[in-house]
Amino acid sequence: MENVIVDMQHVSFSYDSVMALEDINLSIYERDFLTIIGPNGGGKTTILKLILGLLRPTAGTITVFGGKPQHARSRIGYLPQLLVSKFDFPISVREVVLMGRLGRTGPGQHYSKNDIAVALDALDKVGMGDYQDTAIGHLSGGQRQRVFIARALATEPQLLLLDEPVSSVDTKWQQTFYDLLIDLNKNIAIVLVTHDIGVVSTYIDKIACLNVQLFYHGSKKEGMHKIAELYECPVQLISHHTSGSFQAEAND
Amino acid sequence: MIDILQFEFMRNALYAAILVSIACGIVGTFIVIKRIVFISGGITHAAFGGIGLGYLLGVNPVLTAIPFSLLAACAVGMLRTHTKISEDSAIGMLWAVGMALGILFIGLTPGYVPDLFSYLFGSILTVPLSDIVIMIVLDAIIVVIVFVFYKEFHALAFDEEFSLVVGVPTQTLYVLLLCLVALSVIILIRVVGIILVLALLTIPAVTARQVTMRLSRMIVCSTGFAVVSAVVGLWLSYILNLPSGATIVLVLSAAFLGSVCIRRLRTAAVRPHERR
């Protein structure tokens, strides 16, 4: 039987007086592949930050790996939304990916051979192995995104949280990326957050629809049947261009 | 140029220039990449309260400025987690309160207040040996701390949230970084004065960033730029009889403009080639 790794019970969160999440009940199991879709401002990033313990819920409880979220961080790999303002920052691709190993290497210590091997392996997985000495500012937006994915993988997580992972990578690499995720999913749980329903496509295992409240959460089979409902739900993806394949599949 | 070094005050000035450059090169680089220039300005001006206190108590103002600037650094560092006031407003207040305290203490000091101008505008030619010793100690503290926490500071400056997620105590390190800023301010006050400290903490680092995208090289380059500019500025101020702090800052600015022009010319030279 699969174990629950994230358990949210009646969780609400508000920024000052603005309600961002309301009464969320959500369980994530070992080896889940959960896609959370929803509009901008629907609370998708907030839910990830609650799981990471970066934010505390205003009501309700969250348990991650059986304890407090902030104690489970070392088991979670995190891809934040793309940093836009740091293009001229003096840091190389290799140094960025090694950040994933920071928690295991104390102050004043050099990264171990193992740390470096794990980091370079993660870079190879995202196809950026040839760029390790390049400054992050000299990469394209898509390449940079792949480096940040490698950084999340370098933490060797048991749960991977991805915030808009394909927002700027080209469609050709998206395919490779999902193949990589499916491969990773054999061993670890993945939560992928997106406002872009095109990326949900055929890969989803479970799907949740989030707009302040959680509108639907269930397995893909059910999800596909209820896809019309999904479109009806307040999470409507109005400005989407590449949802053709998804709709076609939903109509099957 | 060598013969002017026969004067003790000139030798002290040269030592001061080198010691100042070490602080600028290391801490200035982190100030620029972490974008805490305004915060550093606040800490600098808060230190003036300590200078005033030194006069009032009749002790070396540099020594009383140390707890003042460290306190200001801790206050600013705690601010963002413990209050809801916007950070820049709070820094603006700290900035003014520090200066006001300094003016008040100096007003309360009986009699004539010597050397006040050298703390405001700097006076590298009058740095006494006792202050050189303080500068050496503070520089050593900065070098050791940055050496130990190099990769943590690098990560903190680049992506604080991710650093926290992987288990780096970011809040403590952030306060520590601000304390290093506070110590740099103390090192710089005597040489360029409170009003010009910010120039030395930013211009060498920004110049270095024009030539490299590596943090370690940026630290070395900005230290180098600061040494060269400080020595050239010192020499110019000596032969032309100009205020030293201001001359050093203007030499630094000229070096920065030069680096921007060189970078423009280099990219302009590369581009047409790339098009073909």
GROMACS .gro file of N, CA and C in nm, chain B residues 56-150:
model
  285
  308LEU      N    1   3.151   6.259   2.232
  308LEU     CA    2   3.088   6.293   2.359
  308LEU      C    3   3.160   6.224   2.476
  309LEU      N    4   3.197   6.097   2.454
  309LEU     CA    5   3.260   6.020   2.561
  309LEU      C    6   3.410   6.043   2.567
  310GLY      N    7   3.463   6.109   2.465
  310GLY     CA    8   3.606   6.136   2.464
  310GLY      C    9   3.691   6.015   2.430
  311VAL      N   10   3.636   5.921   2.353
  311VAL     CA   11   3.715   5.805   2.307
  311VAL      C   12   3.726   5.808   2.154
  312ASN      N   13   3.810   5.719   2.100
  312ASN     CA   14   3.827   5.712   1.955
  312ASN      C   15   3.692   5.686   1.886
  313PRO      N   16   3.642   5.781   1.809
  313PRO     CA   17   3.509   5.766   1.746
  313PRO      C   18   3.497   5.640   1.661
  314VAL      N   19   3.608   5.591   1.604
  314VAL     CA   20   3.602   5.469   1.523
  314VAL      C   21   3.557   5.351   1.609
  315LEU      N   22   3.603   5.348   1.735
  315LEU     CA   23   3.567   5.238   1.824
  315LEU      C   24   3.419   5.242   1.863
  316THR      N   25   3.366   5.360   1.890
  316THR     CA   26   3.224   5.368   1.927
  316THR      C   27   3.134   5.347   1.805
  317ALA      N   28   3.188   5.373   1.687
  317ALA     CA   29   3.106   5.353   1.565
  317ALA      C   30   3.082   5.204   1.538
  318ILE      N   31   3.174   5.118   1.586
  318ILE     CA   32   3.159   4.973   1.558
  318ILE      C   33   3.028   4.917   1.615
  319PRO      N   34   3.001   4.933   1.749
  319PRO     CA   35   2.873   4.879   1.798
  319PRO      C   36   2.753   4.945   1.731
  320PHE      N   37   2.763   5.073   1.701
  320PHE     CA   38   2.652   5.144   1.637
  320PHE      C   39   2.618   5.083   1.501
  321SER      N   40   2.720   5.064   1.418
  321SER     CA   41   2.690   5.013   1.285
  321SER      C   42   2.648   4.866   1.290
  322LEU      N   43   2.706   4.789   1.382
  322LEU     CA   44   2.665   4.649   1.396
  322LEU      C   45   2.519   4.639   1.441
  323LEU      N   46   2.483   4.727   1.537
  323LEU     CA   47   2.345   4.730   1.584
  323LEU      C   48   2.249   4.765   1.470
  324ALA      N   49   2.289   4.865   1.392
  324ALA     CA   50   2.206   4.906   1.278
  324ALA      C   51   2.191   4.789   1.180
  325ALA      N   52   2.301   4.715   1.158
  325ALA     CA   53   2.297   4.602   1.065
  325ALA      C   54   2.200   4.495   1.114
  326CYS      N   55   2.207   4.463   1.244
  326CYS     CA   56   2.117   4.362   1.299
  326CYS      C   57   1.972   4.409   1.291
  327ALA      N   58   1.950   4.538   1.322
  327ALA     CA   59   1.815   4.592   1.317
  327ALA      C   60   1.757   4.580   1.177
  328VAL      N   61   1.834   4.618   1.078
  328VAL     CA   62   1.786   4.610   0.939
  328VAL      C   63   1.761   4.464   0.900
  329GLY      N   64   1.850   4.376   0.945
  329GLY     CA   65   1.839   4.235   0.909
  329GLY      C   66   1.715   4.169   0.968
  330MET      N   67   1.679   4.210   1.091
  330MET     CA   68   1.562   4.151   1.157
  330MET      C   69   1.432   4.207   1.100
  331LEU      N   70   1.444   4.330   1.053
  331LEU     CA   71   1.326   4.403   1.010
  331LEU      C   72   1.232   4.329   0.918
  332ARG      N   73   1.291   4.267   0.816
  332ARG     CA   74   1.206   4.209   0.712
  332ARG      C   75   1.126   4.089   0.762
  333THR      N   76   1.174   4.024   0.871
  333THR     CA   77   1.096   3.911   0.920
  333THR      C   78   1.004   3.949   1.035
  334HIS      N   79   1.035   4.058   1.105
  334HIS     CA   80   0.961   4.086   1.227
  334HIS      C   81   0.862   4.201   1.219
  335THR      N   82   0.863   4.277   1.110
  335THR     CA   83   0.767   4.386   1.102
  335THR      C   84   0.699   4.389   0.967
  336LYS      N   85   0.598   4.473   0.958
  336LYS     CA   86   0.529   4.486   0.830
  336LYS      C   87   0.558   4.621   0.763
  337ILE      N   88   0.650   4.698   0.823
  337ILE     CA   89   0.688   4.825   0.760
  337ILE      C   90   0.771   4.790   0.637
  338SER      N   91   0.755   4.866   0.530
  338SER     CA   92   0.834   4.833   0.412
  338SER      C   93   0.980   4.862   0.441
  339GLU      N   94   1.066   4.774   0.387
  339GLU     CA   95   1.207   4.776   0.422
  339GLU      C   96   1.272   4.911   0.391
  340ASP      N   97   1.241   4.968   0.273
  340ASP     CA   98   1.312   5.091   0.236
  340ASP      C   99   1.271   5.210   0.322
  341SER      N  100   1.143   5.213   0.366
  341SER     CA  101   1.102   5.323   0.456
  341SER      C  102   1.180   5.313   0.587
  342ALA      N  103   1.188   5.190   0.638
  342ALA     CA  104   1.257   5.170   0.766
  342ALA      C  105   1.404   5.209   0.755
  343ILE      N  106   1.466   5.174   0.642
  343ILE     CA  107   1.607   5.208   0.624
  343ILE      C  108   1.624   5.360   0.618
  344GLY      N  109   1.530   5.426   0.548
  344GLY     CA  110   1.533   5.572   0.541
  344GLY      C  111   1.530   5.634   0.680
  345MET      N  112   1.447   5.575   0.767
  345MET     CA  113   1.436   5.628   0.903
  345MET      C  114   1.566   5.605   0.981
  346LEU      N  115   1.617   5.480   0.969
  346LEU     CA  116   1.741   5.445   1.039
  346LEU      C  117   1.854   5.539   0.997
  347TRP      N  118   1.861   5.563   0.867
  347TRP     CA  119   1.959   5.652   0.806
  347TRP      C  120   1.957   5.788   0.877
  348ALA      N  121   1.836   5.848   0.884
  348ALA     CA  122   1.822   5.982   0.940
  348ALA      C  123   1.842   5.983   1.092
  349VAL      N  124   1.790   5.879   1.159
  349VAL     CA  125   1.802   5.874   1.305
  349VAL      C  126   1.949   5.865   1.345
  350GLY      N  127   2.025   5.784   1.273
  350GLY     CA  128   2.169   5.771   1.302
  350GLY      C  129   2.240   5.905   1.290
  351MET      N  130   2.212   5.975   1.180
  351MET     CA  131   2.275   6.105   1.159
  351MET      C  132   2.231   6.203   1.268
  352ALA      N  133   2.100   6.202   1.300
  352ALA     CA  134   2.048   6.294   1.402
  352ALA      C  135   2.115   6.270   1.536
  353LEU      N  136   2.130   6.142   1.574
  353LEU     CA  137   2.196   6.109   1.700
  353LEU      C  138   2.339   6.163   1.702
  354GLY      N  139   2.408   6.142   1.588
  354GLY     CA  140   2.546   6.190   1.577
  354GLY      C  141   2.555   6.340   1.598
  355ILE      N  142   2.466   6.412   1.531
  355ILE     CA  143   2.466   6.559   1.541
  355ILE      C  144   2.436   6.601   1.685
  356LEU      N  145   2.338   6.530   1.746
  356LEU     CA  146   2.301   6.559   1.884
  356LEU      C  147   2.419   6.538   1.980
  357PHE      N  148   2.485   6.424   1.966
  357PHE     CA  149   2.599   6.393   2.054
  357PHE      C  150   2.709   6.497   2.037
  358ILE      N  151   2.734   6.535   1.911
  358ILE     CA  152   2.840   6.633   1.886
  358ILE      C  153   2.801   6.769   1.944
  359GLY      N  154   2.670   6.802   1.933
  359GLY     CA  155   2.621   6.926   1.992
  359GLY      C  156   2.640   6.930   2.142
  360LEU      N  157   2.626   6.811   2.205
  360LEU     CA  158   2.640   6.803   2.350
  360LEU      C  159   2.785   6.801   2.396
  361THR      N  160   2.875   6.772   2.299
  361THR     CA  161   3.017   6.765   2.336
  361THR      C  162   3.069   6.905   2.365
  362PRO      N  163   3.125   6.925   2.487
  362PRO     CA  164   3.174   7.059   2.520
  362PRO      C  165   3.298   7.095   2.439
  363GLY      N  166   3.309   7.220   2.402
  363GLY     CA  167   3.429   7.270   2.336
  363GLY      C  168   3.436   7.237   2.188
  364TYR      N  169   3.557   7.248   2.133
  364TYR     CA  170   3.581   7.231   1.991
  364TYR      C  171   3.584   7.082   1.954
  365VAL      N  172   3.526   7.047   1.840
  365VAL     CA  173   3.524   6.909   1.794
  365VAL      C  174   3.626   6.891   1.681
  366PRO      N  175   3.741   6.832   1.712
  366PRO     CA  176   3.844   6.821   1.608
  366PRO      C  177   3.813   6.710   1.509
  367ASP      N  178   3.865   6.721   1.389
  367ASP     CA  179   3.861   6.611   1.291
  367ASP      C  180   3.723   6.571   1.242
  368LEU      N  181   3.618   6.646   1.280
  368LEU     CA  182   3.483   6.603   1.241
  368LEU      C  183   3.473   6.587   1.090
  369PHE      N  184   3.532   6.682   1.019
  369PHE     CA  185   3.525   6.677   0.873
  369PHE      C  186   3.588   6.552   0.815
  370SER      N  187   3.692   6.501   0.882
  370SER     CA  188   3.757   6.382   0.826
  370SER      C  189   3.666   6.260   0.834
  371TYR      N  190   3.569   6.259   0.930
  371TYR     CA  191   3.475   6.147   0.934
  371TYR      C  192   3.364   6.164   0.831
  372LEU      N  193   3.336   6.288   0.796
  372LEU     CA  194   3.230   6.311   0.697
  372LEU      C  195   3.282   6.298   0.554
  373PHE      N  196   3.401   6.356   0.531
  373PHE     CA  197   3.451   6.360   0.393
  373PHE      C  198   3.577   6.276   0.373
  374GLY      N  199   3.629   6.221   0.481
  374GLY     CA  200   3.746   6.135   0.469
  374GLY      C  201   3.875   6.212   0.466
  375SER      N  202   3.980   6.147   0.517
  375SER     CA  203   4.110   6.211   0.518
  375SER      C  204   4.216   6.104   0.530
  376ILE      N  205   4.251   6.046   0.417
  376ILE     CA  206   4.342   5.932   0.416
  376ILE      C  207   4.481   5.971   0.466
  377LEU      N  208   4.515   6.099   0.454
  377LEU     CA  209   4.650   6.144   0.491
  377LEU      C  210   4.667   6.160   0.643
  378THR      N  211   4.556   6.157   0.717
  378THR     CA  212   4.568   6.174   0.862
  378THR      C  213   4.530   6.048   0.938
  379VAL      N  214   4.524   5.933   0.869
  379VAL     CA  215   4.487   5.809   0.938
  379VAL      C  216   4.599   5.770   1.034
  380PRO      N  217   4.571   5.766   1.165
  380PRO     CA  218   4.677   5.731   1.259
  380PRO      C  219   4.702   5.580   1.261
  381LEU      N  220   4.816   5.540   1.313
  381LEU     CA  221   4.854   5.399   1.318
  381LEU      C  222   4.751   5.316   1.395
  382SER      N  223   4.693   5.375   1.501
  382SER     CA  224   4.595   5.301   1.581
  382SER      C  225   4.475   5.258   1.494
  383ASP      N  226   4.434   5.348   1.403
  383ASP     CA  227   4.323   5.313   1.316
  383ASP      C  228   4.363   5.208   1.213
  384ILE      N  229   4.490   5.213   1.170
  384ILE     CA  230   4.539   5.111   1.077
  384ILE      C  231   4.527   4.973   1.142
  385VAL      N  232   4.560   4.968   1.272
  385VAL     CA  233   4.551   4.839   1.343
  385VAL      C  234   4.406   4.791   1.347
  386ILE      N  235   4.312   4.882   1.378
  386ILE     CA  236   4.170   4.845   1.379
  386ILE      C  237   4.129   4.792   1.241
  387MET      N  238   4.178   4.861   1.136
  387MET     CA  239   4.141   4.819   1.000
  387MET      C  240   4.194   4.680   0.969
  388ILE      N  241   4.316   4.650   1.015
  388ILE     CA  242   4.373   4.517   0.989
  388ILE      C  243   4.287   4.409   1.055
  389VAL      N  244   4.249   4.435   1.182
  389VAL     CA  245   4.169   4.336   1.255
  389VAL      C  246   4.035   4.314   1.184
  390LEU      N  247   3.967   4.424   1.147
  390LEU     CA  248   3.836   4.410   1.083
  390LEU      C  249   3.847   4.342   0.948
  391ASP      N  250   3.950   4.376   0.870
  391ASP     CA  251   3.972   4.309   0.742
  391ASP      C  252   3.990   4.159   0.761
  392ALA      N  253   4.067   4.124   0.865
  392ALA     CA  254   4.092   3.981   0.891
  392ALA      C  255   3.962   3.909   0.922
  393ILE      N  256   3.876   3.974   1.003
  393ILE     CA  257   3.746   3.913   1.036
  393ILE      C  258   3.665   3.891   0.908
  394ILE      N  259   3.663   3.993   0.822
  394ILE     CA  260   3.586   3.983   0.698
  394ILE      C  261   3.638   3.869   0.610
  395VAL      N  262   3.771   3.864   0.593
  395VAL     CA  263   3.830   3.761   0.507
  395VAL      C  264   3.796   3.621   0.558
  396VAL      N  265   3.811   3.602   0.690
  396VAL     CA  266   3.786   3.468   0.746
  396VAL      C  267   3.639   3.429   0.728
  397ILE      N  268   3.547   3.520   0.762
  397ILE     CA  269   3.404   3.486   0.753
  397ILE      C  270   3.364   3.457   0.610
  398VAL      N  271   3.410   3.540   0.515
  398VAL     CA  272   3.372   3.517   0.376
  398VAL      C  273   3.435   3.387   0.323
  399PHE      N  274   3.556   3.358   0.368
  399PHE     CA  275   3.620   3.233   0.326
  399PHE      C  276   3.538   3.113   0.373
  400VAL      N  277   3.492   3.118   0.497
  400VAL     CA  278   3.417   3.005   0.552
  400VAL      C  279   3.278   2.992   0.486
  401PHE      N  280   3.211   3.105   0.467
  401PHE     CA  281   3.073   3.100   0.418
  401PHE      C  282   3.061   3.138   0.270
  402TYR      N  283   3.170   3.123   0.196
  402TYR     CA  284   3.171   3.169   0.057
  402TYR      C  285   3.055   3.114  -0.025
   0.00000   0.00000   0.00000
